[in-house]
């Protein structure tokens, strides 16, 4: 459960250095033009969610540049 955003990928970090590094390496290979940022999300996960679950994409209203 991760979130792709302009120029970056936001992914969870769970405190298992080996697994966290493997996830970082995989996401970096899948998204070579984006910066991979891992965040500790224990509070979110305790509620049953993940990074993608707590994000909301909103469409831009009007024309670009307005």
Coordinates of C-alpha atoms in Angstrom, one line a residue:
X1 CA 0.0 0.0 0.0
X2 CA 1.8 3.0 -1.3
X3 CA 1.0 6.3 -3.0
X4 CA 2.5 7.6 -6.3
X5 CA 2.6 11.4 -6.4
X6 CA 4.3 13.9 -8.7
X7 CA 8.0 13.1 -8.6
X8 CA 7.8 10.7 -5.7
X9 CA 6.5 7.5 -4.2
X10 CA 5.4 7.5 -0.6
X11 CA 5.7 4.0 1.0
X12 CA 5.4 2.6 4.5
X13 CA 8.3 1.7 6.7
X14 CA 7.6 -0.9 9.3
X15 CA 10.8 -1.1 11.3
X16 CA 12.2 -4.3 9.7
X17 CA 15.4 -3.0 8.1
X18 CA 15.7 -6.0 5.7
X19 CA 12.1 -5.8 4.5
X20 CA 12.1 -2.0 4.4
X21 CA 15.2 -2.0 2.2
X22 CA 13.8 -4.6 -0.1
X23 CA 10.6 -2.5 -0.6
X24 CA 12.7 0.6 -1.2
X25 CA 14.8 -1.2 -3.7
X26 CA 11.8 -2.6 -5.6
X27 CA 9.9 0.7 -5.7
X28 CA 13.0 2.5 -6.8
X29 CA 13.4 0.0 -9.7
X30 CA 9.7 0.3 -10.6
X31 CA 9.7 4.1 -10.5
X32 CA 13.2 5.2 -11.5
X33 CA 12.2 8.8 -12.2
X34 CA 10.6 9.3 -8.8
X35 CA 12.1 9.7 -5.3
X36 CA 11.0 6.9 -2.9
X37 CA 10.2 8.2 0.6
X38 CA 9.4 5.7 3.3
X39 CA 7.4 6.8 6.4
X40 CA 6.7 5.1 9.7
X41 CA 2.9 4.6 9.7
X42 CA 2.2 2.6 12.8
X43 CA -0.6 5.0 13.9
X44 CA -2.3 4.7 10.5
X45 CA -1.8 0.9 10.3
X46 CA -3.3 0.5 13.9
X47 CA -6.5 1.9 12.5
X48 CA -6.5 -0.7 9.6
X49 CA -5.2 1.6 6.9
X50 CA -2.2 2.4 4.9
X51 CA -0.8 5.4 3.0
X52 CA -3.0 5.0 -0.1
X53 CA -6.1 4.5 2.2
X54 CA -5.7 7.9 3.8
X55 CA -5.0 9.9 0.7
X56 CA -7.7 11.6 -1.4
X57 CA -7.2 12.8 -4.9
X58 CA -9.3 15.8 -5.9
X59 CA -9.8 17.0 -9.5
X60 CA -8.7 20.4 -10.5
X61 CA -11.6 22.7 -11.2
X62 CA -11.5 25.2 -14.0
X63 CA -8.7 25.5 -16.6
X64 CA -5.0 24.9 -15.7
X65 CA -3.3 28.1 -14.6
X66 CA -6.5 29.7 -13.2

